[in-house]
Short mmCIF file of C-alpha atoms in Angstrom, two decimals:
data_model
loop_
_atom_site.label_atom_id
_atom_site.label_comp_id
_atom_site.label_asym_id
_atom_site.label_seq_id
_atom_site.Cartn_x
_atom_site.Cartn_y
_atom_site.Cartn_z
CA MET A 1 27.22 -17.66 -29.82
CA GLY A 2 27.61 -20.20 -32.60
CA ARG A 3 30.50 -22.50 -33.31
CA VAL A 4 32.23 -22.88 -36.68
CA HIS A 5 32.80 -26.35 -38.11
CA ILE A 6 34.93 -27.20 -41.14
CA GLY A 7 33.58 -29.26 -44.03
CA VAL A 8 34.30 -29.67 -47.71
CA ASN A 9 32.16 -29.68 -50.84
CA MET A 10 32.75 -32.85 -52.85
CA GLU A 11 33.90 -30.83 -55.85
CA PHE A 12 37.42 -31.10 -54.44
CA VAL A 13 37.70 -34.60 -55.96
CA ARG A 14 36.08 -33.99 -59.34
CA HIS A 15 39.39 -34.06 -61.21
CA ASP A 16 40.44 -37.36 -59.66
CA ASP A 17 37.85 -39.42 -61.56
CA ARG A 18 36.80 -41.34 -58.45
CA PRO A 19 33.40 -42.24 -56.95
CA PHE A 20 31.59 -40.65 -54.04
CA GLU A 21 32.84 -43.14 -51.46
CA TRP A 22 36.48 -42.45 -52.38
CA GLY A 23 35.90 -38.73 -51.92
CA VAL A 24 34.32 -39.23 -48.50
CA GLU A 25 37.29 -41.30 -47.34
CA LYS A 26 39.69 -38.67 -48.67
CA ALA A 27 37.85 -35.87 -46.86
CA ALA A 28 38.02 -37.81 -43.60
CA GLU A 29 41.72 -38.56 -44.17
CA LEU A 30 42.40 -34.82 -44.53
CA GLY A 31 40.64 -34.19 -41.22
CA TYR A 32 37.34 -32.67 -42.35
CA GLU A 33 34.39 -33.00 -40.01
CA TYR A 34 31.71 -32.63 -42.71
CA VAL A 35 31.18 -33.25 -46.42
CA GLU A 36 28.64 -31.67 -48.78
CA PRO A 37 27.60 -34.29 -51.37
CA MET A 38 26.30 -33.31 -54.80
CA VAL A 39 23.09 -34.99 -55.96
CA HIS A 40 21.43 -35.28 -59.35
CA LEU A 41 18.25 -36.67 -60.87
CA GLY A 42 18.27 -39.61 -63.25
CA ARG A 43 21.40 -41.41 -64.35
CA GLU A 44 24.62 -40.21 -65.96
CA LEU A 45 27.58 -42.16 -67.31
CA LEU A 46 30.50 -40.92 -65.22
CA SER A 47 28.84 -41.42 -61.83
CA GLU A 48 27.46 -44.80 -62.82
CA ALA A 49 30.93 -45.92 -63.94
CA GLY A 50 32.52 -44.74 -60.70
CA TYR A 51 34.42 -41.84 -62.26
CA PHE A 52 32.54 -38.94 -60.65
CA HIS A 53 31.43 -38.06 -57.13
CA SER A 54 27.82 -36.95 -57.75
CA VAL A 55 25.12 -39.27 -56.35
CA SER A 56 21.88 -40.00 -58.18
CA MET A 57 18.71 -39.41 -56.19
CA LEU A 58 17.46 -42.65 -57.74
CA ASP A 59 20.03 -44.39 -55.53
CA ASP A 60 19.33 -45.36 -51.94
CA PRO A 61 20.00 -42.27 -49.77
CA LEU A 62 21.43 -44.62 -47.17
CA ARG A 63 24.38 -45.01 -49.54
CA ILE A 64 25.49 -41.54 -48.43
CA ARG A 65 24.76 -42.15 -44.78
CA ARG A 66 26.62 -45.47 -44.70
CA ALA A 67 29.68 -44.08 -46.48
CA CYS A 68 29.87 -41.18 -44.04
CA GLU A 69 29.32 -43.36 -40.99
CA LYS A 70 32.09 -45.67 -42.16
CA ALA A 71 34.48 -42.72 -42.56
CA LYS A 72 33.26 -41.12 -39.28
CA ILE A 73 32.29 -37.91 -41.05
CA LYS A 74 29.00 -35.98 -41.13
CA VAL A 75 26.91 -34.38 -43.89
CA SER A 76 26.57 -30.59 -43.70
CA GLY A 77 24.00 -30.42 -46.48
CA LEU A 78 23.34 -31.47 -50.04
CA SER A 79 24.53 -29.52 -53.05
CA ALA A 80 21.19 -29.47 -54.85
CA HIS A 81 21.71 -26.64 -57.30
CA CYS A 82 19.01 -26.27 -59.91
CA PRO A 83 17.53 -23.31 -61.80
CA LEU A 84 14.75 -22.08 -59.52
CA ILE A 85 13.54 -19.92 -62.43
CA LYS A 86 12.70 -23.07 -64.42
CA PRO A 87 10.00 -24.92 -62.44
CA GLU A 88 9.77 -27.67 -65.04
CA VAL A 89 13.26 -28.67 -63.86
CA SER A 90 13.46 -27.53 -60.28
CA VAL A 91 10.16 -28.34 -58.59
CA GLU A 92 10.55 -32.11 -58.75
CA TYR A 93 14.33 -31.85 -58.29
CA LEU A 94 14.07 -29.87 -55.04
CA LYS A 95 11.18 -31.94 -53.70
CA GLN A 96 13.22 -35.09 -54.23
CA ALA A 97 16.28 -33.41 -52.69
CA VAL A 98 14.24 -32.58 -49.58
CA ARG A 99 13.10 -36.19 -49.21
CA PHE A 100 16.61 -37.45 -49.95
CA ALA A 101 18.18 -35.12 -47.37
CA ALA A 102 15.75 -36.29 -44.71
CA GLU A 103 16.78 -39.91 -45.23
CA VAL A 104 20.46 -39.03 -45.45
CA GLY A 105 20.10 -37.34 -42.08
CA THR A 106 21.05 -33.78 -42.98
CA HIS A 107 18.97 -30.63 -42.61
CA VAL A 108 20.16 -28.37 -45.45
CA ILE A 109 19.90 -28.40 -49.23
CA ASN A 110 21.63 -25.61 -51.18
CA SER A 111 20.49 -24.04 -54.45
CA ASP A 112 20.31 -20.79 -56.44
CA GLU A 113 18.10 -19.19 -59.06
CA GLY A 114 20.14 -20.49 -61.99
CA PRO A 115 20.47 -18.92 -65.45
CA LYS A 116 17.22 -17.32 -66.60
CA PRO A 117 15.31 -18.17 -69.77
CA ASP A 118 15.95 -15.65 -72.55
CA TRP A 119 12.26 -14.91 -73.06
CA THR A 120 10.98 -14.15 -69.51
CA THR A 121 10.82 -10.80 -67.76
CA GLU A 122 12.28 -10.09 -64.33
CA ALA A 123 8.79 -9.99 -62.81
CA GLU A 124 7.90 -13.33 -64.39
CA ASP A 125 11.14 -14.87 -63.14
CA HIS A 126 10.29 -14.00 -59.55
CA VAL A 127 6.80 -15.49 -59.88
CA LEU A 128 8.38 -18.68 -61.21
CA MET A 129 10.90 -18.77 -58.36
CA ARG A 130 8.13 -18.25 -55.81
CA TYR A 131 6.23 -21.20 -57.25
CA THR A 132 9.31 -23.45 -57.11
CA LEU A 133 10.29 -22.44 -53.59
CA MET A 134 6.73 -22.73 -52.26
CA GLU A 135 6.40 -26.27 -53.59
CA ALA A 136 9.75 -27.27 -52.08
CA ALA A 137 9.07 -25.51 -48.76
CA ARG A 138 5.81 -27.41 -48.29
CA LEU A 139 7.82 -30.63 -48.14
CA ALA A 140 10.77 -29.13 -46.27
CA VAL A 141 8.92 -27.71 -43.25
CA PRO A 142 7.59 -30.98 -41.77
CA ARG A 143 10.99 -32.61 -42.36
CA LYS A 144 12.86 -29.69 -40.74
CA ILE A 145 14.94 -29.14 -43.89
CA ARG A 146 16.33 -25.68 -44.72
CA ILE A 147 16.74 -24.53 -48.32
CA GLY A 148 19.93 -22.47 -48.46
CA LEU A 149 19.69 -19.78 -51.13
CA GLU A 150 23.11 -18.92 -52.54
CA PRO A 151 24.36 -15.71 -54.21
CA HIS A 152 25.39 -17.03 -57.58
CA GLN A 153 23.44 -15.72 -60.57
CA GLN A 154 21.89 -12.62 -62.13
CA TYR A 155 19.38 -11.72 -59.39
CA SER A 156 21.25 -12.91 -56.29
CA LYS A 157 24.47 -11.04 -57.12
CA THR A 158 23.54 -8.17 -54.75
CA PRO A 159 22.29 -8.15 -51.15
CA ALA A 160 19.01 -6.60 -52.27
CA GLY A 161 18.56 -9.18 -55.00
CA LEU A 162 19.15 -12.11 -52.66
CA ASP A 163 16.83 -10.55 -50.08
CA ARG A 164 14.09 -10.32 -52.71
CA ILE A 165 14.37 -14.03 -53.51
CA PHE A 166 14.46 -14.92 -49.81
CA ALA A 167 11.28 -12.91 -49.22
CA LEU A 168 9.31 -14.64 -51.99
CA VAL A 169 8.16 -17.36 -49.59
CA ASP A 170 7.50 -16.72 -45.91
CA SER A 171 8.63 -20.04 -44.50
CA PRO A 172 11.04 -21.32 -41.83
CA ALA A 173 12.37 -23.62 -44.55
CA ILE A 174 14.04 -20.76 -46.43
CA GLY A 175 17.54 -19.69 -45.38
CA ILE A 176 20.80 -18.41 -46.80
CA ASN A 177 23.83 -20.40 -47.97
CA PHE A 178 26.35 -17.58 -48.16
CA ASP A 179 29.22 -17.90 -50.65
CA THR A 180 32.25 -15.77 -49.81
CA GLY A 181 33.84 -16.09 -53.26
CA ASN A 182 30.73 -15.49 -55.36
CA SER A 183 29.82 -12.38 -53.37
CA TYR A 184 33.35 -11.02 -53.77
CA LEU A 185 33.51 -11.70 -57.52
CA ALA A 186 30.13 -10.01 -58.00
CA GLY A 187 31.81 -6.82 -56.79
CA GLN A 188 30.23 -6.77 -53.33
CA ASP A 189 31.73 -6.46 -49.85
CA PRO A 190 31.48 -10.08 -48.63
CA TYR A 191 31.92 -9.16 -44.95
CA ALA A 192 29.16 -6.54 -44.89
CA TRP A 193 26.90 -8.91 -46.82
CA LEU A 194 27.63 -11.77 -44.41
CA GLU A 195 26.80 -9.50 -41.47
CA HIS A 196 23.54 -8.65 -43.23
CA VAL A 197 22.44 -12.30 -43.64
CA LYS A 198 23.96 -13.94 -40.57
CA GLY A 199 20.59 -14.17 -38.83
CA ARG A 200 19.30 -16.26 -41.76
CA LEU A 201 22.50 -18.24 -42.36
CA VAL A 202 22.08 -22.03 -42.54
CA HIS A 203 25.33 -22.97 -44.34
CA LEU A 204 28.42 -21.26 -45.76
CA HIS A 205 30.46 -21.98 -48.88
CA ALA A 206 34.03 -21.21 -47.91
CA LYS A 207 35.38 -20.14 -51.28
CA ASP A 208 38.59 -18.16 -51.67
CA ILE A 209 39.50 -16.28 -54.84
CA SER A 210 43.02 -16.05 -56.19
CA VAL A 211 44.55 -12.65 -56.87
CA GLU A 212 44.74 -13.55 -60.56
CA GLN A 213 41.05 -14.45 -60.77
CA SER A 214 40.13 -11.35 -58.79
CA ASP A 215 42.05 -9.09 -61.17
CA ALA A 216 40.52 -10.76 -64.22
CA GLU A 217 36.89 -11.25 -63.17
CA ARG A 218 35.79 -9.17 -60.19
CA GLY A 219 32.75 -7.11 -61.13
CA LYS A 220 32.39 -8.99 -64.42
CA VAL A 221 30.89 -12.31 -63.22
CA THR A 222 28.33 -13.38 -60.64
CA GLY A 223 30.21 -16.40 -59.32
CA THR A 224 32.54 -19.28 -60.02
CA PRO A 225 32.26 -23.07 -59.56
CA VAL A 226 35.17 -23.43 -57.13
CA GLY A 227 37.91 -21.22 -55.75
CA CYS A 228 41.53 -21.62 -54.74
CA ALA A 229 42.70 -23.00 -51.38
CA CYS A 230 41.44 -21.02 -48.40
CA GLY A 231 44.30 -18.79 -47.35
CA ASP A 232 45.83 -18.58 -50.83
CA GLY A 233 43.48 -15.85 -52.04
CA VAL A 234 41.90 -12.53 -51.18
CA ILE A 235 39.31 -13.53 -48.55
CA ASP A 236 40.02 -12.54 -44.94
CA TRP A 237 39.12 -15.77 -43.15
CA GLN A 238 39.71 -14.41 -39.67
CA ARG A 239 37.06 -11.80 -40.38
CA VAL A 240 34.62 -14.37 -41.82
CA VAL A 241 35.06 -16.69 -38.83
CA ALA A 242 34.61 -13.81 -36.38
CA ILE A 243 31.29 -12.84 -37.98
CA CYS A 244 30.00 -16.41 -38.01
CA LYS A 245 30.87 -16.91 -34.35
CA THR A 246 28.31 -14.21 -33.54
CA CYS A 247 25.52 -16.24 -35.19
CA ASP A 248 22.87 -17.77 -32.95
CA ARG A 249 23.50 -21.23 -34.46
CA ASP A 250 26.49 -23.32 -35.45
CA VAL A 251 27.74 -22.79 -39.01
CA VAL A 252 29.52 -25.30 -41.22
CA PHE A 253 32.13 -23.88 -43.59
CA SER A 254 31.95 -26.08 -46.69
CA VAL A 255 35.24 -25.46 -48.49
CA GLU A 256 34.77 -25.11 -52.25
CA CYS A 257 38.03 -25.78 -54.06
CA GLY A 258 39.05 -27.85 -57.08
CA THR A 259 41.74 -30.30 -55.96
CA VAL A 260 42.72 -32.56 -53.07
CA ASP A 261 45.88 -30.50 -52.53
CA GLN A 262 43.82 -27.31 -52.23
CA ALA A 263 41.49 -29.03 -49.77
CA ALA A 264 44.49 -30.05 -47.65
CA ARG A 265 45.86 -26.49 -47.59
CA SER A 266 42.39 -25.09 -46.86
CA ILE A 267 41.81 -27.15 -43.74
CA ASP A 268 45.32 -26.41 -42.47
CA HIS A 269 44.63 -22.68 -42.85
CA LEU A 270 41.12 -22.70 -41.39
CA ARG A 271 42.07 -24.84 -38.40
CA ARG A 272 44.57 -22.22 -37.30
CA ILE A 273 41.75 -19.64 -37.24
CA VAL A 274 38.71 -21.58 -36.07
#
């Protein structure tokens, strides 16, 4: 029987215009046990100026480790989303994310297939994804890193579609990062889907969906960047926790919400259940 731990995706501080280290301290202050940092390639203005939480993979990965050790918080995984369908972007991105994660000291990187090019066929897209995932898996296996595939885009919006992507590469490095909110908005039953993937689960995005967003978007979109506070929306967290406690490994719930206040309400709600 696995245990459930509570973490938070760093998107909860994106509207505060503060750097990564500030977000880590805030997560620890709220009582979170884990954070999920976002990483990017190259350099971009807001992060360099200290106004955004994303960390460049050109930085020293020990920056993340030191900040978390100082705040006495752990890293559940890296948010390493990139379009798997576009190998010219994703192959080097994921390979660097694998190396970065190993030095940070975490064992999961999360990604999804991303928006598809407008000129490729479905069959071609899956060949391209296989190439990307194979290249990344070859680095991930010896480092004991898992690549968590998330339901988020056009092919992974159904259980069968996510299964097809998962099966492209036969490797212990490939797992599932289940997203409760994305699966719900795509029109699926998130609890049945979670039961279906729990044996392959390496990470979970704890994303709740407000009643208003549900009424406006369910069945019309494949996902959303962040949700509302856990407990404020439509997701049955007692049911999600119960399923995850039957996993054969521990699972970190990485709360995906958009504000510090929502993160505070989320951990209060989840603590009462977990």
